[in-house]
PDB file of C-alpha atoms in Angstrom:
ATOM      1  CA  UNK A   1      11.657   4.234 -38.669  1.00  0.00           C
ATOM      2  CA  UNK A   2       9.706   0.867 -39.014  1.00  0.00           C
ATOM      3  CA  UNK A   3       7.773  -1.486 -36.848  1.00  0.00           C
ATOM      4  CA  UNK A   4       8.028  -4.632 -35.469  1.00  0.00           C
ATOM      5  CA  UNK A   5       5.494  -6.911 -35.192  1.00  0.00           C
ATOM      6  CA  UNK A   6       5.744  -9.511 -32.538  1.00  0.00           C
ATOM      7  CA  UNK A   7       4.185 -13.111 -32.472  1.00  0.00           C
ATOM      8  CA  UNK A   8       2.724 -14.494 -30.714  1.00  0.00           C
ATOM      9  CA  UNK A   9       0.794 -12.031 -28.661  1.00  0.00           C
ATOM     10  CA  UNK A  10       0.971 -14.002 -25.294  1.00  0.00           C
ATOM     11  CA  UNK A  11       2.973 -17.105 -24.364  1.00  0.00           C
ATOM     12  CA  UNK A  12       2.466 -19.231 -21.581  1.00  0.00           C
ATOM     13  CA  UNK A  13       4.979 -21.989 -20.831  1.00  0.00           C
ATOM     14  CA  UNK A  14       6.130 -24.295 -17.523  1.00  0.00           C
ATOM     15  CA  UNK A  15       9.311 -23.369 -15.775  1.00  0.00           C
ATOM     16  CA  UNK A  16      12.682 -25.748 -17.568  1.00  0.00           C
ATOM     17  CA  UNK A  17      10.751 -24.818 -20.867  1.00  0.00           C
ATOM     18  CA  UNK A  18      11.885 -23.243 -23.807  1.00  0.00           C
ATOM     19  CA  UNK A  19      10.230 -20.176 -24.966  1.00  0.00           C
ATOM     20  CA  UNK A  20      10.705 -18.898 -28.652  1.00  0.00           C
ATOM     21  CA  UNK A  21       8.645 -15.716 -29.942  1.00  0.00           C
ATOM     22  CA  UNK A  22       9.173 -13.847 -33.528  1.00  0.00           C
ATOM     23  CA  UNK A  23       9.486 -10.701 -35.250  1.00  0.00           C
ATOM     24  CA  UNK A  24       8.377  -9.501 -38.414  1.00  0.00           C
ATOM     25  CA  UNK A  25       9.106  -6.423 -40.025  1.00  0.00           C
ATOM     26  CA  UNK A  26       9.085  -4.446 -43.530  1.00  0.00           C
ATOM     27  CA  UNK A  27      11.749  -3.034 -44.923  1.00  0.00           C
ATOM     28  CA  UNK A  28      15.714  -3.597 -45.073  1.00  0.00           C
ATOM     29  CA  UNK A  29      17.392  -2.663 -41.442  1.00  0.00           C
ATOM     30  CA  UNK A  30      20.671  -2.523 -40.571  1.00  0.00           C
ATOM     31  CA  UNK A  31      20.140  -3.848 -37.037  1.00  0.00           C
ATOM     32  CA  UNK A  32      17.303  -5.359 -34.846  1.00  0.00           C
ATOM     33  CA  UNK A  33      16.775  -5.335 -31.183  1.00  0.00           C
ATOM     34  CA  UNK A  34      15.094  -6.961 -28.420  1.00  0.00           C
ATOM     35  CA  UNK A  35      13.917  -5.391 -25.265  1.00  0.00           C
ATOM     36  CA  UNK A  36      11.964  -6.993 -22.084  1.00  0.00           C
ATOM     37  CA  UNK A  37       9.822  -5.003 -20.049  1.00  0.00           C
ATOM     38  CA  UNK A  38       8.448  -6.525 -16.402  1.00  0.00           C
ATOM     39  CA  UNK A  39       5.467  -5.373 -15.075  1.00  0.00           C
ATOM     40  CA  UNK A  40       5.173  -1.948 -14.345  1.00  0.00           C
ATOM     41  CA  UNK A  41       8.627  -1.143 -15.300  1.00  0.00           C
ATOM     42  CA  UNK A  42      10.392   0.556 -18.379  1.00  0.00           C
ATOM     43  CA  UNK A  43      12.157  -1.379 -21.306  1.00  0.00           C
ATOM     44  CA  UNK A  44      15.575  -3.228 -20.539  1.00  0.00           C
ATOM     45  CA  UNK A  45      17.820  -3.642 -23.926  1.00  0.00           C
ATOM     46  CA  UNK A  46      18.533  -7.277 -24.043  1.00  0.00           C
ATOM     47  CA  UNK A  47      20.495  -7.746 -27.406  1.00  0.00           C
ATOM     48  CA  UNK A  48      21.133  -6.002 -30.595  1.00  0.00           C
ATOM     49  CA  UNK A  49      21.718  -8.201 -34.020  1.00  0.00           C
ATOM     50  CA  UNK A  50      23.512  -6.835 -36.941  1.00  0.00           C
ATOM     51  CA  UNK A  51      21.996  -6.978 -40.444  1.00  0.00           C
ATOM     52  CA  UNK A  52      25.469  -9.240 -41.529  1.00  0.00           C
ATOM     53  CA  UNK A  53      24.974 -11.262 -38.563  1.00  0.00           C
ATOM     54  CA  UNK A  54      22.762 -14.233 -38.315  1.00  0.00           C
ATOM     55  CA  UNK A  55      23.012 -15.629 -34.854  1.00  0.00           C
ATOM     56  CA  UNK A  56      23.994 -14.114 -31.752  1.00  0.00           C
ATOM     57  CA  UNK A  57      23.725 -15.424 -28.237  1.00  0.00           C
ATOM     58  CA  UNK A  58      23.535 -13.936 -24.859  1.00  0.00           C
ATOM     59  CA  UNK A  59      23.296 -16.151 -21.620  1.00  0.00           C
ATOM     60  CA  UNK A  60      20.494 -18.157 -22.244  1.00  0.00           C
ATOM     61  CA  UNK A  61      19.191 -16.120 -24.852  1.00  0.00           C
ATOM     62  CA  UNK A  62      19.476 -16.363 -29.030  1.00  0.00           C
ATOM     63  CA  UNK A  63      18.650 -14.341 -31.586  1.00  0.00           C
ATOM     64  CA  UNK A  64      18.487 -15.760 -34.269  1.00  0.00           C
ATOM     65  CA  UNK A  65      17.811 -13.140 -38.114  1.00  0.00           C
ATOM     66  CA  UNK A  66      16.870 -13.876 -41.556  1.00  0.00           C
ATOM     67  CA  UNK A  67      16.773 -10.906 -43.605  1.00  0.00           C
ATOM     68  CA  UNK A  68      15.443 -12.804 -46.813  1.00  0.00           C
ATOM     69  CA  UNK A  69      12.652 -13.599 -44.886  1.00  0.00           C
ATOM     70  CA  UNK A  70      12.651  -9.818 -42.883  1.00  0.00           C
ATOM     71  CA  UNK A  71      12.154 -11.902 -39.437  1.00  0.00           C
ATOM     72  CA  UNK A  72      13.981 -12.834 -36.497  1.00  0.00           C
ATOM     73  CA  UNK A  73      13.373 -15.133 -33.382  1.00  0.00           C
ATOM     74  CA  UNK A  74      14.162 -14.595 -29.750  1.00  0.00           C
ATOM     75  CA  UNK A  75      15.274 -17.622 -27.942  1.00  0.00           C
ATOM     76  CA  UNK A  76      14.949 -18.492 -24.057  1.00  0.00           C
ATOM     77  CA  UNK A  77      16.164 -21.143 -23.001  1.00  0.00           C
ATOM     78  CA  UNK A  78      15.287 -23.142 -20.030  1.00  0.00           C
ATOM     79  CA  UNK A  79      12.976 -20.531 -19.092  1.00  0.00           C
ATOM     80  CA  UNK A  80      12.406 -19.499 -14.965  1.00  0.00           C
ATOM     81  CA  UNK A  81       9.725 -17.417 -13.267  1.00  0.00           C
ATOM     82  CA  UNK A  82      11.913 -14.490 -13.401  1.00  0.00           C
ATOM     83  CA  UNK A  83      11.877 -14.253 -17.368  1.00  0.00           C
ATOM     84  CA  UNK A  84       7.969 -13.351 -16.833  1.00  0.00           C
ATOM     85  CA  UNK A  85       7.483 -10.190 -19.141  1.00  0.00           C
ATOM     86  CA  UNK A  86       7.028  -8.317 -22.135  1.00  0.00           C
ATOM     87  CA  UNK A  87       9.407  -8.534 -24.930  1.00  0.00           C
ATOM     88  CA  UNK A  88       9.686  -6.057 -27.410  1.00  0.00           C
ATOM     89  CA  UNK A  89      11.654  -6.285 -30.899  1.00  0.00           C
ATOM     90  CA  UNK A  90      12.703  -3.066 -32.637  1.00  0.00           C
ATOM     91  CA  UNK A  91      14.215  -2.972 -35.843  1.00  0.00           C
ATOM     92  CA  UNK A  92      16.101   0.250 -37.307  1.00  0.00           C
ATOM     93  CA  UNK A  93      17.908   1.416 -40.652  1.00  0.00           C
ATOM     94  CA  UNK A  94      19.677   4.062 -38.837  1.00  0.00           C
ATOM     95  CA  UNK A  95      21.501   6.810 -40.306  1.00  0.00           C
ATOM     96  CA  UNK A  96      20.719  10.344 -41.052  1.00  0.00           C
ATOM     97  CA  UNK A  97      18.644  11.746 -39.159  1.00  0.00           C
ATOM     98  CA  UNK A  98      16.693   8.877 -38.221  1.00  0.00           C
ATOM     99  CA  UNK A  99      17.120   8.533 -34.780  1.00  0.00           C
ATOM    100  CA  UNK A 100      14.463   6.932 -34.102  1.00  0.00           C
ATOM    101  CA  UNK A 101      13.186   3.553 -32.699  1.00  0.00           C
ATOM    102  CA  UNK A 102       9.490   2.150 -33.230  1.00  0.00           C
ATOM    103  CA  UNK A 103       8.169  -0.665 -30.819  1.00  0.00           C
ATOM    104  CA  UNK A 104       5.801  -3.065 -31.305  1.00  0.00           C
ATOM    105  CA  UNK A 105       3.278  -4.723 -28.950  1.00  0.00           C
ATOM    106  CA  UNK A 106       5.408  -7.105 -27.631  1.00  0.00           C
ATOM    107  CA  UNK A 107       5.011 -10.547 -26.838  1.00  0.00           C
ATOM    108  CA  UNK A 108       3.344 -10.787 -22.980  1.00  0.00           C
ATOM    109  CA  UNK A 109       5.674 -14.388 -21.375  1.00  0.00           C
ATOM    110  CA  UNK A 110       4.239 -16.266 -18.333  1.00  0.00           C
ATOM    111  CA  UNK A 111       6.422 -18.721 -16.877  1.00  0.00           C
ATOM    112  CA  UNK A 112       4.693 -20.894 -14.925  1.00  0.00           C
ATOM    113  CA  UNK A 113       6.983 -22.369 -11.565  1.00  0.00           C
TER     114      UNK A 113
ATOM    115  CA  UNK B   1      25.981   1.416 -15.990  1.00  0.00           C
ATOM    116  CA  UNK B   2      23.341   3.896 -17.387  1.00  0.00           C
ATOM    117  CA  UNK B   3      21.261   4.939 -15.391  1.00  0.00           C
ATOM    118  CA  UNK B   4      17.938   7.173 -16.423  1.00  0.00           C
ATOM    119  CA  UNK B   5      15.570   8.172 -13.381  1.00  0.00           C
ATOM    120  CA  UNK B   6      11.882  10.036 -13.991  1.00  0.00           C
ATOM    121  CA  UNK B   7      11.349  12.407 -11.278  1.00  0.00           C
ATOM    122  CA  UNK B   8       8.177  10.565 -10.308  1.00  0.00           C
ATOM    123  CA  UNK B   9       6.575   6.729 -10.311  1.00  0.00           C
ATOM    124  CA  UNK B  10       3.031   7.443 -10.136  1.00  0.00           C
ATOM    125  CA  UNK B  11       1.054  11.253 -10.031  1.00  0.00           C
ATOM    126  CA  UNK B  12      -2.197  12.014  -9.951  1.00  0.00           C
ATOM    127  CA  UNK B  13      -3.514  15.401 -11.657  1.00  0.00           C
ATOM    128  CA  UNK B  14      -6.744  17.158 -12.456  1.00  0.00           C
ATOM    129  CA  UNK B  15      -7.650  17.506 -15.780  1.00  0.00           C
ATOM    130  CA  UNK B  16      -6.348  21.070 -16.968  1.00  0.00           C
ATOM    131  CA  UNK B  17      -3.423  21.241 -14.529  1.00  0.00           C
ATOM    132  CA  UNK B  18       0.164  22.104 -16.063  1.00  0.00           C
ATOM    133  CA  UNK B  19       2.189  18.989 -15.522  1.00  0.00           C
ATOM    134  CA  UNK B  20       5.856  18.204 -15.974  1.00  0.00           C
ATOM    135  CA  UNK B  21       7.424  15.075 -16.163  1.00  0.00           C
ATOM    136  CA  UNK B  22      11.111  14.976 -15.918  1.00  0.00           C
ATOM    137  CA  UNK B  23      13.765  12.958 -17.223  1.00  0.00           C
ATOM    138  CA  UNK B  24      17.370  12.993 -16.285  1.00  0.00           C
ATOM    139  CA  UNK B  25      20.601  10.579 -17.771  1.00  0.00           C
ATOM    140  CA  UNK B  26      24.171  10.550 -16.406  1.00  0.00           C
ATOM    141  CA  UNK B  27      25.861   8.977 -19.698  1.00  0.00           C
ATOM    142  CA  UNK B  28      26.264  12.232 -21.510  1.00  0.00           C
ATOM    143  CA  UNK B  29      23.775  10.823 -24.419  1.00  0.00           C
ATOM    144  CA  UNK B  30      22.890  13.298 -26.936  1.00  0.00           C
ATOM    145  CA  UNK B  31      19.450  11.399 -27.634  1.00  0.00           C
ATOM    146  CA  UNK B  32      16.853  11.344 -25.262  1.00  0.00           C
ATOM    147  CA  UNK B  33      12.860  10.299 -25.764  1.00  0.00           C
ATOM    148  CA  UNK B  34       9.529  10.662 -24.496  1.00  0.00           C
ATOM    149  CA  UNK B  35       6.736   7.576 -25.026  1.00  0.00           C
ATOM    150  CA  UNK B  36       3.508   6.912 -23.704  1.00  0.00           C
ATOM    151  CA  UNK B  37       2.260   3.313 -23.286  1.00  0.00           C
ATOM    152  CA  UNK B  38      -1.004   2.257 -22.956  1.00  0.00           C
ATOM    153  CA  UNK B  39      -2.780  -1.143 -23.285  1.00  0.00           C
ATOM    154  CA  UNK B  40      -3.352  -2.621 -26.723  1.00  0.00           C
ATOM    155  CA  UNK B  41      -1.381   0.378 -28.138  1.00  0.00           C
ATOM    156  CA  UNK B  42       2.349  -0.815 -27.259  1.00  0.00           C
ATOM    157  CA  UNK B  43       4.683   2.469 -27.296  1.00  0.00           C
ATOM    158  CA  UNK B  44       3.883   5.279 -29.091  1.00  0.00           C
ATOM    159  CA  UNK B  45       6.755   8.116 -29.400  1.00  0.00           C
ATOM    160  CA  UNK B  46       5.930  11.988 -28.312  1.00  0.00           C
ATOM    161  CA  UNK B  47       8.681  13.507 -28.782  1.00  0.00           C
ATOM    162  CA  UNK B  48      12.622  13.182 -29.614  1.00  0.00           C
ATOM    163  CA  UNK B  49      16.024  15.039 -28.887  1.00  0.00           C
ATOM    164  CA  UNK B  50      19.346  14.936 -30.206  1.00  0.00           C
ATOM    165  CA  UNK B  51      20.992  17.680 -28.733  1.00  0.00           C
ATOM    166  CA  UNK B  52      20.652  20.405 -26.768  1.00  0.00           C
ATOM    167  CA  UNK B  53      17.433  22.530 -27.200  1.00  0.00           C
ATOM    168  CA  UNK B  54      16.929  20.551 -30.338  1.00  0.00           C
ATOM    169  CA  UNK B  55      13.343  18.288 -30.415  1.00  0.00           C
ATOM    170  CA  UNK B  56      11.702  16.467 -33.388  1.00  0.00           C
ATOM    171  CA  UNK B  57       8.222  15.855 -33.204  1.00  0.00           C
ATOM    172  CA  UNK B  58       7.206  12.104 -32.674  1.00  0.00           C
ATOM    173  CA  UNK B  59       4.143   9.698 -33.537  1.00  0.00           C
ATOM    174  CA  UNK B  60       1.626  11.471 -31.401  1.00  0.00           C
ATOM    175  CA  UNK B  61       2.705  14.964 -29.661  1.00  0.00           C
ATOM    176  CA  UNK B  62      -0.123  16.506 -29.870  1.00  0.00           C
ATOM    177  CA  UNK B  63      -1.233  17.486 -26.745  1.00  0.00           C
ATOM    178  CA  UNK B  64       2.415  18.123 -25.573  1.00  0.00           C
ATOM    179  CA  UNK B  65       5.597  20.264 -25.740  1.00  0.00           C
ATOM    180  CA  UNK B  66       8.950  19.138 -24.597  1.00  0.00           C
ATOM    181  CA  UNK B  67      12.357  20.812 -23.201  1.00  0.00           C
ATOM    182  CA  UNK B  68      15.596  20.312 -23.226  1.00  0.00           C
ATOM    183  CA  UNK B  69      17.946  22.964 -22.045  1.00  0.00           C
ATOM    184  CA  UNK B  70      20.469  20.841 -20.742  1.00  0.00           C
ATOM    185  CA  UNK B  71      22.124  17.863 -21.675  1.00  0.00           C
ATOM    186  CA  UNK B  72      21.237  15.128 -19.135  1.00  0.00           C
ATOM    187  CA  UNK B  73      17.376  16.879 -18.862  1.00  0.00           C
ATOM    188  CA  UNK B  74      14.435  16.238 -20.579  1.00  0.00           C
ATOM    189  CA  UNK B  75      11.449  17.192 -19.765  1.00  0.00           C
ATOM    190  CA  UNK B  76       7.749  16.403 -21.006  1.00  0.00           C
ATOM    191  CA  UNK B  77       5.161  19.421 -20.986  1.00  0.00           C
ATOM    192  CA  UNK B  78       1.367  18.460 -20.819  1.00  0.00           C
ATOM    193  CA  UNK B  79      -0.480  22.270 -21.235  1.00  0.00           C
ATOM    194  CA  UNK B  80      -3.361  21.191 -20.087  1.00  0.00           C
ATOM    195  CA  UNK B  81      -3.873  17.945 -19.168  1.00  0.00           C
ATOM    196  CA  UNK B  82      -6.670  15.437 -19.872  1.00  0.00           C
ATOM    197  CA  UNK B  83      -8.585  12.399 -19.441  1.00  0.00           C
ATOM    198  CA  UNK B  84      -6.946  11.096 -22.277  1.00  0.00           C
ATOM    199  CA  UNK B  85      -3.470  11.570 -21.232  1.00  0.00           C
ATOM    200  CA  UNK B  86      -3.724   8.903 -18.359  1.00  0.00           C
ATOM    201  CA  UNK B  87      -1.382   6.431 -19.048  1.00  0.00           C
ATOM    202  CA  UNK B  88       2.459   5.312 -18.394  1.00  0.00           C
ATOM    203  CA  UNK B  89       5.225   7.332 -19.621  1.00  0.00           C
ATOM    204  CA  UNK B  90       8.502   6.230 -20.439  1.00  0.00           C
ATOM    205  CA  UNK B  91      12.035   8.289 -20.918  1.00  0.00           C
ATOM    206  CA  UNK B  92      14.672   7.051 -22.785  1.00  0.00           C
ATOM    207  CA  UNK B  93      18.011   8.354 -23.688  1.00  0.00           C
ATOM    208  CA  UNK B  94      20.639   6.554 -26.519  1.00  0.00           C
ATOM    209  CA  UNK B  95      24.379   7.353 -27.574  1.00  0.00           C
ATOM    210  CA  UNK B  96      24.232   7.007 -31.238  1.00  0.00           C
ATOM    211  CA  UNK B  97      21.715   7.541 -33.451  1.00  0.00           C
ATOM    212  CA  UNK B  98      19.147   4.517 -33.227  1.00  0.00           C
ATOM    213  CA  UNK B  99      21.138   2.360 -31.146  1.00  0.00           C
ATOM    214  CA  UNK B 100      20.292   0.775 -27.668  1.00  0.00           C
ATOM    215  CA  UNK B 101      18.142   3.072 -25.800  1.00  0.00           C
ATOM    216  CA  UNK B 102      18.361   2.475 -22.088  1.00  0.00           C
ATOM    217  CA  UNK B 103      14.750   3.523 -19.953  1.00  0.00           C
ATOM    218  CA  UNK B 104      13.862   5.126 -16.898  1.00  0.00           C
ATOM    219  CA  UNK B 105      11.392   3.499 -14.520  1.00  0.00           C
ATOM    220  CA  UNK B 106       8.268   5.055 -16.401  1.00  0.00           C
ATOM    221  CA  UNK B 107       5.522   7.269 -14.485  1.00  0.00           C
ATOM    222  CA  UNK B 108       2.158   6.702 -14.300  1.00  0.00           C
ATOM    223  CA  UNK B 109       0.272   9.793 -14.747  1.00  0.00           C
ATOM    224  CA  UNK B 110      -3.607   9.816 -13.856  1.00  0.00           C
ATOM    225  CA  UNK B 111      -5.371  12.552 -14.414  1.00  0.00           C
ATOM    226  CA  UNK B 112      -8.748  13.189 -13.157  1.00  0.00           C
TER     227      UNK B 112
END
């Protein structure tokens, strides 16, 4: 399994703003996802992107993935209190035996009201 | 919807004490995980499972064993535990191999 590396760190941005943090990883992967974790709380899946897939969208989320570049961007749009967390990518090249999943150390959001 | 619960939010042991953390999913998934997350570390995988009394070793399971002799249980062993082991602990269970994994709650284990 590989790693994701999130950017930036921490993010701190006014309610009605947009919020955009990246992930950067290693090797070739046949799908990437994002997780958010609140305070105190375990991991939520948010959205799963498909190595053949570029773009996908999710309320007022988008995910956006550029394999040349071994990246991809997480999109919120018209952020609110309530999207005050920590957001995770993980990217995998399943198959086999490799069943496994490594997280980075997330991105930290503040959403200011 | 999946849900995953963790038989406990918060626990406070002594160092040495046995303690077992359990884990328990009602979606029939074959995979199910143990991770510890601490600050500046992110999530760091113990151990694995993808079936039935079957475990794979993770990033850091030293320290700890694991169980799984049924299905929708997984539990995480610490022999002995210490100072070092404080920290939040996280179960997670998936369907296929490396797809989405859904979470439990986490427990925070002190020990003392």
């Amino acid at each position: 399994s590989q790693q994701g590396e999130e950017d930036p760190q921490a993010l701190s941005i006014q309610e009605g703003e947009n919020a955009t943090m990246n992930c950067s990883y290693k090797t070739s992967i046949n799908n990437l996802q994002w997780y958010r974790q609140n305070s105190g709380r375990g991991l939520v899946h948010l959205i799963l992107i498909r190595s053949n897939e570029r773009e996908k969208h999710s309320g007022r989320l988008r995910v956006t993935l550029d394999t040349s570049k071994k990246s991809s961007s997480l999109l919120i749009t018209a952020s609110r209190a309530a999207d005050t967390a920590s957001y995770f990518c993980a990217p995998s090249n399943s198959g086999g035996s490799n069943y496994k999943l490594t997280f980075g150390k997330g991105t930290l959001l503040t959403v200011n009201p | 919807d999946v849900k995953v619960t963790q038989s406990s939010r918060y626990l406070v042991k002594r160092t040495g004490e046995k303690v077992f953390l359990e884990c328990v999913q009602d979606m029939d998934h074959e995979n199910m995980f143990w991770y510890r997350q601490d600050p500046g570390l992110g999530l760091r995988l113990i151990y694995f499972s993808y079936d039935v009394k079957m475990k794979e070793k993770g990033d850091i399971p030293e320290g700890y064993s694991v169980s799984r002799e049924k299905k929708e249980r997984f539990s995480l062993i610490l022999e002995s535990a210490s100072t070092n082991q404080t920290s939040m602990y996280l179960c997670a269970s998936s369907f296929l191999s490396v797809e989405t994994q859904y979470f439990g709650p986490g427990t925070r284990l002190l020990v003392l």
